[in-house]
Short mmCIF file of C-alpha atoms and ligand atoms in Angstrom, two decimals:
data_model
loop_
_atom_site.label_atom_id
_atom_site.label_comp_id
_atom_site.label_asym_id
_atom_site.label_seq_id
_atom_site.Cartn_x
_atom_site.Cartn_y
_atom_site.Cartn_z
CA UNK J 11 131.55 114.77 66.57
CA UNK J 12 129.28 114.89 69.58
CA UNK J 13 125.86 115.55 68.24
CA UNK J 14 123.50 118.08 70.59
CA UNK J 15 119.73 116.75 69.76
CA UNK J 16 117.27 119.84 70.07
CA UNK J 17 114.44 117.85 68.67
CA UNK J 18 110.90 119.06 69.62
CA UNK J 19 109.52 115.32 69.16
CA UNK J 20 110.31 112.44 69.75
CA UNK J 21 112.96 113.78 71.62
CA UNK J 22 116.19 113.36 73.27
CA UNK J 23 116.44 110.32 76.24
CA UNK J 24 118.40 109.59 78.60
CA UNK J 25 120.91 107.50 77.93
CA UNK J 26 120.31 105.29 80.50
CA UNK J 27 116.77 104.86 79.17
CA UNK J 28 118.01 103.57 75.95
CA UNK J 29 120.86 101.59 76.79
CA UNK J 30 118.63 99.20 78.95
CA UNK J 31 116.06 99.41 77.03
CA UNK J 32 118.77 98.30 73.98
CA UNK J 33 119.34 95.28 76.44
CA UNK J 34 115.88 94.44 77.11
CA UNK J 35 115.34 94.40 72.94
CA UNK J 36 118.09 91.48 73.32
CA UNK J 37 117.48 89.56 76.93
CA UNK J 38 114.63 90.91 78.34
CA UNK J 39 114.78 90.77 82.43
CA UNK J 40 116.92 87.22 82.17
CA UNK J 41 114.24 85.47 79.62
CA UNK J 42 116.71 84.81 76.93
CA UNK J 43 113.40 86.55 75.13
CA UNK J 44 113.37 89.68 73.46
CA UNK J 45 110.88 91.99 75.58
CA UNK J 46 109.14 91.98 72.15
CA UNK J 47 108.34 88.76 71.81
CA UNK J 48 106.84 87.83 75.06
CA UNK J 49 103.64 88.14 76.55
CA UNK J 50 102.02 91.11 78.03
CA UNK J 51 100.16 88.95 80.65
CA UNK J 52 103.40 87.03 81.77
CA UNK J 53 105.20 87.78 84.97
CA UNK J 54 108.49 89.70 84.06
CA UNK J 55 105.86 92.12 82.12
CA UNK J 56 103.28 92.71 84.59
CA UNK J 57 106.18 94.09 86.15
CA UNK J 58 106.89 96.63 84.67
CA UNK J 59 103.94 97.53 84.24
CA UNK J 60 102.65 97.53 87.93
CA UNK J 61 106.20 99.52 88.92
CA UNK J 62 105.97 102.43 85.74
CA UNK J 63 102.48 103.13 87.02
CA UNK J 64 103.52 103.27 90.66
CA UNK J 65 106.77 104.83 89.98
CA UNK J 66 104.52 107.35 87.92
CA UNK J 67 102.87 107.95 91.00
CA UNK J 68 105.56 108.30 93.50
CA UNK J 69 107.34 110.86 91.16
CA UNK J 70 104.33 113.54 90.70
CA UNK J 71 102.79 112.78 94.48
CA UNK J 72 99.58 111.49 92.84
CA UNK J 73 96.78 111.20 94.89
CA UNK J 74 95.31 108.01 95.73
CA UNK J 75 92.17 108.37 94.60
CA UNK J 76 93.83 108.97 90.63
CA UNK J 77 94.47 106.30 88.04
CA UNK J 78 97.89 105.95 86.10
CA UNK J 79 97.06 104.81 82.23
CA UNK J 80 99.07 103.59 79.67
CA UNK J 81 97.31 103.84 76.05
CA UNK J 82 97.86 103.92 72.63
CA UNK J 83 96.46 106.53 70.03
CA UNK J 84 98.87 109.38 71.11
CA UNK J 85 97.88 112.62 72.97
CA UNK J 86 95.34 113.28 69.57
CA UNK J 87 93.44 110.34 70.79
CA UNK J 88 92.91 112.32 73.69
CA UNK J 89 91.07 115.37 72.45
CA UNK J 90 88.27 113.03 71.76
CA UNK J 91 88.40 110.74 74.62
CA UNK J 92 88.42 113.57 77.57
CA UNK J 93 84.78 115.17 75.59
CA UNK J 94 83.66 111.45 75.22
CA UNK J 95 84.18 111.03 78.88
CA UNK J 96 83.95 114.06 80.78
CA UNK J 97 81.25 116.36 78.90
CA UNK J 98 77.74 116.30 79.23
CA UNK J 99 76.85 119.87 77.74
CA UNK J 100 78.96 122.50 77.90
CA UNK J 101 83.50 122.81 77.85
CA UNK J 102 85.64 125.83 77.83
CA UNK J 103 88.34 125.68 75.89
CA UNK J 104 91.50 128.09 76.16
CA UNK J 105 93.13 128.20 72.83
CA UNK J 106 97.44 128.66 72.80
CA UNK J 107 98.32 126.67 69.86
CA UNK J 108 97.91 124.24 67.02
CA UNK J 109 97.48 121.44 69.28
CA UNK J 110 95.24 122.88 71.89
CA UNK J 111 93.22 124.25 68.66
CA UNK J 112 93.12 120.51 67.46
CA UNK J 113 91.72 119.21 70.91
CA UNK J 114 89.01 122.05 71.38
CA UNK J 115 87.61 120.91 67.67
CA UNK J 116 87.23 117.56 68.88
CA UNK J 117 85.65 118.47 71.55
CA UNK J 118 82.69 120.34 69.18
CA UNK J 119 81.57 116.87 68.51
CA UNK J 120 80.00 116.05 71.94
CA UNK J 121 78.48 119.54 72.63
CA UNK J 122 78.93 122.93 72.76
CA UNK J 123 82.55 124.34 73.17
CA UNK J 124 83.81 127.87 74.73
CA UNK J 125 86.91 129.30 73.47
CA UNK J 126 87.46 131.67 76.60
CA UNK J 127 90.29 133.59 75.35
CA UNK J 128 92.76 132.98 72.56
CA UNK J 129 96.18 134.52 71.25
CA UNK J 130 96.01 133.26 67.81
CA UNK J 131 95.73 136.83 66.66
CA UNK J 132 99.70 137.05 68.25
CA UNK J 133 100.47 133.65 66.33
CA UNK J 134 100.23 132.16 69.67
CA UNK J 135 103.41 134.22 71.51
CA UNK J 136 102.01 134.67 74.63
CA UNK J 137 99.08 132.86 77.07
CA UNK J 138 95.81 134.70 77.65
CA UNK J 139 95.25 135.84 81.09
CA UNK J 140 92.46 137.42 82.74
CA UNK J 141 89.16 135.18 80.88
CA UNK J 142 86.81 134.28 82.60
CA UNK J 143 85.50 130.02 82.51
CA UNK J 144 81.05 129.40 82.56
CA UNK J 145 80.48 128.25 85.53
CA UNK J 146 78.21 125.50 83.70
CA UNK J 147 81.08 124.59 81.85
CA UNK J 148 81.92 120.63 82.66
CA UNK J 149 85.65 121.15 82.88
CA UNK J 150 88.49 123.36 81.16
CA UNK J 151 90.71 122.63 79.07
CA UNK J 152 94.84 124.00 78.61
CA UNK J 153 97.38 122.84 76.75
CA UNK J 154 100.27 123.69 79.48
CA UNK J 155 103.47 123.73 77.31
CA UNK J 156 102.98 125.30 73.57
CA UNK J 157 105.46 122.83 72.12
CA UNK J 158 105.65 125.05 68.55
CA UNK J 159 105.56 128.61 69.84
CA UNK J 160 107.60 128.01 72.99
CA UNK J 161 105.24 129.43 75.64
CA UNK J 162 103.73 127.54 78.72
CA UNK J 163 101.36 127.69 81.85
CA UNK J 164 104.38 127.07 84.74
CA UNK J 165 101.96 127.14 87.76
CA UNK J 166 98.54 125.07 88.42
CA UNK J 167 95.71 127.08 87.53
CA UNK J 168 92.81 127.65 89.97
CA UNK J 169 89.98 127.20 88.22
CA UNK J 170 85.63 127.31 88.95
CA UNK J 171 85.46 123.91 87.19
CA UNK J 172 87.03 120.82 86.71
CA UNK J 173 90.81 121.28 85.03
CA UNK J 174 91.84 118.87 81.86
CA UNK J 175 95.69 119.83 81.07
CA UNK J 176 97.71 118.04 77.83
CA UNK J 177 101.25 118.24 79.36
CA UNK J 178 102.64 116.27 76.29
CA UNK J 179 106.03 118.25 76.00
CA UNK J 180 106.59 119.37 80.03
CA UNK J 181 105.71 116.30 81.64
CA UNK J 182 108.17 115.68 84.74
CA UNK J 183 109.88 118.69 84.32
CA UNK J 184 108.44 120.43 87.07
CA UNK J 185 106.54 119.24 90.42
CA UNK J 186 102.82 119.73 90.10
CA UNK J 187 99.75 119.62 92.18
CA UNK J 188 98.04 116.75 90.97
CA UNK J 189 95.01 117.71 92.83
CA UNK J 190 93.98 120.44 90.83
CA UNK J 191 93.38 118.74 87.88
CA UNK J 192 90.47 116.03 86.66
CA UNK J 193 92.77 114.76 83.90
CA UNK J 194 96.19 115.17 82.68
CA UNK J 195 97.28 113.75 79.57
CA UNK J 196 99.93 113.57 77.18
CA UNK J 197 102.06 111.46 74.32
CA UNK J 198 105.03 110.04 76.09
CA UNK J 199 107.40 111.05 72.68
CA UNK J 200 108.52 114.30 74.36
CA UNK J 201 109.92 114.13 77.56
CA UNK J 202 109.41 110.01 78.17
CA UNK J 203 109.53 107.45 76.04
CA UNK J 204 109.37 106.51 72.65
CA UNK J 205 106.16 107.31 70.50
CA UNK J 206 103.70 104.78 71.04
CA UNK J 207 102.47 105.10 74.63
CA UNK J 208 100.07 108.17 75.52
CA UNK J 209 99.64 108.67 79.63
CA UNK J 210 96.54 109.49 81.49
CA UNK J 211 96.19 110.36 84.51
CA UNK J 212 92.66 110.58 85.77
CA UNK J 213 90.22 111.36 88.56
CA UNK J 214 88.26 108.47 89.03
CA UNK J 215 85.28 109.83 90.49
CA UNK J 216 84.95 112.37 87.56
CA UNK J 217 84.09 109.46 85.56
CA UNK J 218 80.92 107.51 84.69
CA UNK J 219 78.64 110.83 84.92
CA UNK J 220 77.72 112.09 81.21
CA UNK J 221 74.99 109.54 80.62
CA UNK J 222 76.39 108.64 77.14
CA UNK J 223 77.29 105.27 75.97
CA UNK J 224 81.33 105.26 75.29
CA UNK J 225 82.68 102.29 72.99
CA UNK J 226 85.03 100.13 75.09
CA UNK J 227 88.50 101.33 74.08
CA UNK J 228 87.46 105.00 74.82
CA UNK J 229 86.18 104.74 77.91
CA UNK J 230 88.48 105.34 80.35
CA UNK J 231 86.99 102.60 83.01
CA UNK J 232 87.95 100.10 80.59
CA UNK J 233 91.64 100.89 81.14
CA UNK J 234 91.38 101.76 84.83
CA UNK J 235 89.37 98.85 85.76
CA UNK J 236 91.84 96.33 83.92
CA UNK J 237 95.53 98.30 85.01
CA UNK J 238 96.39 99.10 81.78
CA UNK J 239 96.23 95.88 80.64
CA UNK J 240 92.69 95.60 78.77
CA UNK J 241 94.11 95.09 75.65
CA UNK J 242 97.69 94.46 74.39
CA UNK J 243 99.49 98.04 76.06
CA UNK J 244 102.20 99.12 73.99
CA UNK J 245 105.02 97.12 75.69
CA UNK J 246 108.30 98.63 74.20
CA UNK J 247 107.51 101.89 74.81
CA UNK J 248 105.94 101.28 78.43
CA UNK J 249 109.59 99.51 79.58
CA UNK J 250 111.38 102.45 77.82
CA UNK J 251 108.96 105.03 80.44
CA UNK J 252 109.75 102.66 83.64
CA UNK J 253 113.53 103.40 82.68
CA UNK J 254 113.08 106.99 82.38
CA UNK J 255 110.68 107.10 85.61
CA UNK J 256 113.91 105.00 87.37
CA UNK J 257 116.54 107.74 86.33
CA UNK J 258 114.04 110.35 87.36
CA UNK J 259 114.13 109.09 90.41
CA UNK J 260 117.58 109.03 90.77
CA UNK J 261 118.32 112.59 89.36
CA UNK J 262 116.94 113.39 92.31
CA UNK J 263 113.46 113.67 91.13
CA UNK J 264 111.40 116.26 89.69
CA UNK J 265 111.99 119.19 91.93
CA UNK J 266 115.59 118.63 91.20
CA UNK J 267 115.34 118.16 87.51
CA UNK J 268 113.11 121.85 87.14
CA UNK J 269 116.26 123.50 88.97
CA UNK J 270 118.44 121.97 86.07
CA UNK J 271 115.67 122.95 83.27
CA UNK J 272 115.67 126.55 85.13
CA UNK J 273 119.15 126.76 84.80
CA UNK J 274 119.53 125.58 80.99
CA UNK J 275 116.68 127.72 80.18
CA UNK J 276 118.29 130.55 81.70
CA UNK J 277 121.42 130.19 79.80
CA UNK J 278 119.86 130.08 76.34
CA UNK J 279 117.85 132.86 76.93
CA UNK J 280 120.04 135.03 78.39
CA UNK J 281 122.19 134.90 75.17
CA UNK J 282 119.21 135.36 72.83
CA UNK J 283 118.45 138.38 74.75
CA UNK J 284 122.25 139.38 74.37
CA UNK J 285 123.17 138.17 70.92
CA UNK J 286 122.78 141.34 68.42
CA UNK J 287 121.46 138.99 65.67
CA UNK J 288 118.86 137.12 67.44
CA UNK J 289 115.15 137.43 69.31
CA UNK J 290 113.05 135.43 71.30
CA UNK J 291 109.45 135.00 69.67
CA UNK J 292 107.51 134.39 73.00
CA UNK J 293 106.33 136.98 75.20
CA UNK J 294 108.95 136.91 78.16
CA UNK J 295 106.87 135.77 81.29
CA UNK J 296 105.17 132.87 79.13
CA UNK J 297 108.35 131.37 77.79
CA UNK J 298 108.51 127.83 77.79
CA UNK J 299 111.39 125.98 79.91
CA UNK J 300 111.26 123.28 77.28
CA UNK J 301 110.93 124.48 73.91
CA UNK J 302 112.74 127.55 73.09
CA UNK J 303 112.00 129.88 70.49
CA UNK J 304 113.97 132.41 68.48
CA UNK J 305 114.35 134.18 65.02
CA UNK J 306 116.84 136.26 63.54
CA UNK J 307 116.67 140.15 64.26
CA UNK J 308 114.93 142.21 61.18
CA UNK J 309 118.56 143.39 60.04
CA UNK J 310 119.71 139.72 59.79
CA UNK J 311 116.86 138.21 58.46
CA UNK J 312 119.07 136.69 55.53
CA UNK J 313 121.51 135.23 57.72
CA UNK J 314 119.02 132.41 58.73
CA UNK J 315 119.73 129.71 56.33
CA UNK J 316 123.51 130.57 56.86
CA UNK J 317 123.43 129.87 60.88
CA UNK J 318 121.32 127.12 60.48
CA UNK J 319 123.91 125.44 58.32
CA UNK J 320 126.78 126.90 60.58
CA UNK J 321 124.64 125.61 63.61
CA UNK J 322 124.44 121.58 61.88
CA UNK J 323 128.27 122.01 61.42
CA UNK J 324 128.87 122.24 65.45
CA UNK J 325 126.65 119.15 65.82
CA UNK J 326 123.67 120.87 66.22
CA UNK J 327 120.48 119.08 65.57
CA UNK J 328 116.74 119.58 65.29
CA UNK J 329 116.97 123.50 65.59
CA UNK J 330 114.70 124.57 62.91
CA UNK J 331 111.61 126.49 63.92
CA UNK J 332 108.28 124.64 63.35
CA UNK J 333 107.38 126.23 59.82
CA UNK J 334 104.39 128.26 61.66
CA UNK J 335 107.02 130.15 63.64
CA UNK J 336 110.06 130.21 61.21
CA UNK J 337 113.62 130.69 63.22
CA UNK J 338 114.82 127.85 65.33
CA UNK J 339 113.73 126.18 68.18
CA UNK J 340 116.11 124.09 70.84
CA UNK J 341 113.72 122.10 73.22
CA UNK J 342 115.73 121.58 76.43
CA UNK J 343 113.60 118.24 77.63
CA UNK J 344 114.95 116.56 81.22
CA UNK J 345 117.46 114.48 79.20
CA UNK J 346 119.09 116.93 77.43
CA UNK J 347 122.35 118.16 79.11
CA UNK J 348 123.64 121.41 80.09
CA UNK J 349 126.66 121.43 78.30
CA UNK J 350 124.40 121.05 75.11
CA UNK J 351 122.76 124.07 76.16
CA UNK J 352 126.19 125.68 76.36
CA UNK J 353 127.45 124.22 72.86
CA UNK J 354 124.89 125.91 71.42
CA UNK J 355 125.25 129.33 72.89
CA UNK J 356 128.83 129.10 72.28
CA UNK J 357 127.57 128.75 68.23
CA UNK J 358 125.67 131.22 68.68
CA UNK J 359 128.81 133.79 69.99
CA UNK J 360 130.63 132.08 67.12
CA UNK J 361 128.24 133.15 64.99
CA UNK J 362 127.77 136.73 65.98
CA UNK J 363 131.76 137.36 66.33
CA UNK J 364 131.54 136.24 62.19
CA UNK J 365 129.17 138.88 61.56
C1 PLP S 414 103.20 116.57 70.20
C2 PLP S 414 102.01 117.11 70.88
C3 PLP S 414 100.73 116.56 70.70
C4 PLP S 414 100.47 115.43 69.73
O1 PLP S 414 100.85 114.23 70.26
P1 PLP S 414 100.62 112.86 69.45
O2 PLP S 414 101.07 111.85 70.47
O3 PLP S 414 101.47 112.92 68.23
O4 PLP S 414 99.18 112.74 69.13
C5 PLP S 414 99.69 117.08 71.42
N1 PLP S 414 99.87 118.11 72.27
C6 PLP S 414 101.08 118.66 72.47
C7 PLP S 414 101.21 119.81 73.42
C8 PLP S 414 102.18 118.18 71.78
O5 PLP S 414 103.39 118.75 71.96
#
């Protein structure tokens, strides 16, 4: 049976990602070497290296004066490495989730941190408008897609102060302005590449200016300066991004590919919103376009366990809501396929016609 992969993360590929990247594990680029076993600093490497990071580029229209990393640690690493870089006093932090929770307490270790508006109270279903960011603040920080409660930030924010956004789950799924940001960040296990390679994408001269002495491996200069290539980069995981990057590309790119994750978003919602026996969770202008959210209505509360099994029969898999939501959850990431989207909704009018 053909099996529809909903996983929140790591996350559905493109096929074409893994299949070369299944050859490259064998023969890697004509070697007769497994792209595992050879070195970093030879030529067939460097590579791929040098074309993910301008391919990276090309994609999301990155200004020239921007830097393209490829790290280890995963986005976490991140929510100490942007305060350990970027803050000399003050940051605001706007609070939407677990994760951007977790990277604004990281951030309380290097100085003082602003929570400028938060919808915990709401368990997170919808994205705080209206706050207002300290001027004095040395940048603010989002979290753009809310990969458990399905809501997200779809346009660039105009903010007073230099913008920090972790875009680990809606990464290449829409164009963005690359200018309004310092730093954008993110683990490459959502909408990439395997888990294992964390992107950066920085504004050089924003670095260099807090005073404080940064160990090597978490300063971002280190990376910049070297490419990348300071220290062994995670080289499975970087070849499986170039192959995603390639088929990006030749989708049509990322304008084309937010049409598609407009349209499969549309479709799933639309029948949540029709079905008698479900809900969407998330506030209706926040939802996410990649992770989407829904629980059983009050009067069918018991049926949960039931659908979810019915659900797993039709090749449906990784639909259960994160435990801090409950329900399900289908994240729709660039690779997954319409007709997956329409599988599911069929289950879902399946489901309701039993009931
Ligand atoms: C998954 C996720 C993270 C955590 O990423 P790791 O690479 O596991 O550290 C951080 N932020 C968001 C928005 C995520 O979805």
């Amino acid at each position: 049976m053909k099996k529809h992969n909903f996983y929140a993360g790591p996350s559905i590929l493109p096929e074409y990602t893994i299949k070369n990247t299944a050859d490259a594990v064998l023969n890697f680029a004509g070697t007769g070497l497994s792209v595992m076993e050879v070195s970093h600093r030879g030529k067939e490497f460097v590579a791929v290296m040098d074309e993910a990071q301008a391919l990276f580029k090309e994609l999301l229209n990155i200004p020239d004066n921007y830097e393209v990393l490829f790290l280890g640690g995963g986005a976490s690493t991140q929510f100490c490495m942007v305060p350990y870089n970027l803050m000399k006093k003050k940051a605001a932090y706007l609070n939407t989730g677990a994760w951007a929770a977790k990277a604004q307490k990281e951030a309380g270790f290097f100085g003082e941190v602003v929570e400028v508006a938060s919808s915990k109270d709401a368990n997170y279903n919808y994205i705080p408008k209206g706050y207002e960011i300290p001027a004095d603040a040395d940048y603010f920080h989002i979290t753009t897609n809310n990969t458990i409660y399905g809501t997200e930030i779809k346009e660039d924010l105009d903010v007073n102060v230099p913008l920090v956004a972790d875009m680990s789950s809606d990464i290449f799924s829409r164009p963005i302005d690359v200018s309004k940001y310092a730093v954008i960040y993110g683990g490459a296990q959502k909408n990439l590449a395997p888990a294992g390679v964390t992107f950066v994408i920085v504004k050089k001269d924003i670095l260099g200016q807090t005073g404080r002495a940064i160990p090597t491996m978490l300063d971002y200069r280190t990376h910049a300066d070297k490419g990348s290539m300071f220290n062994t980069p995670p080289v499975l995981p970087v070849f499986a991004a170039l192959q995603t990057l390639k088929w990006l590309k030749e989708q049509g790119g990322i304008a084309a590919m937010q049409k598609k994750n407009e349209e499969k978003a549309a479709v799933l919602y639309d029948e949540i919103d029709r079905n008698k026996l479900f809900k969407g969770t998330a506030r209706k202008e926040d939802r996410s376009l990649m992770n989407i959210c829904f629980v059983m209505n009050e009067e069918y509360a018991e049926l949960e366990k039931e659908f979810l099994d019915f659900a797993t029969e039709r090749g449906m898999i990784g639909i259960k809501g994160h435990r801090s939501v409950g329900g399900f959850r289908a994240s729709t990431y660039n690779a997954l396929p319409l007709e997956s989207v329409k599988a599911l909704v069929e289950t879902m009018q399946e489901f309701e016609k039993k009931h």
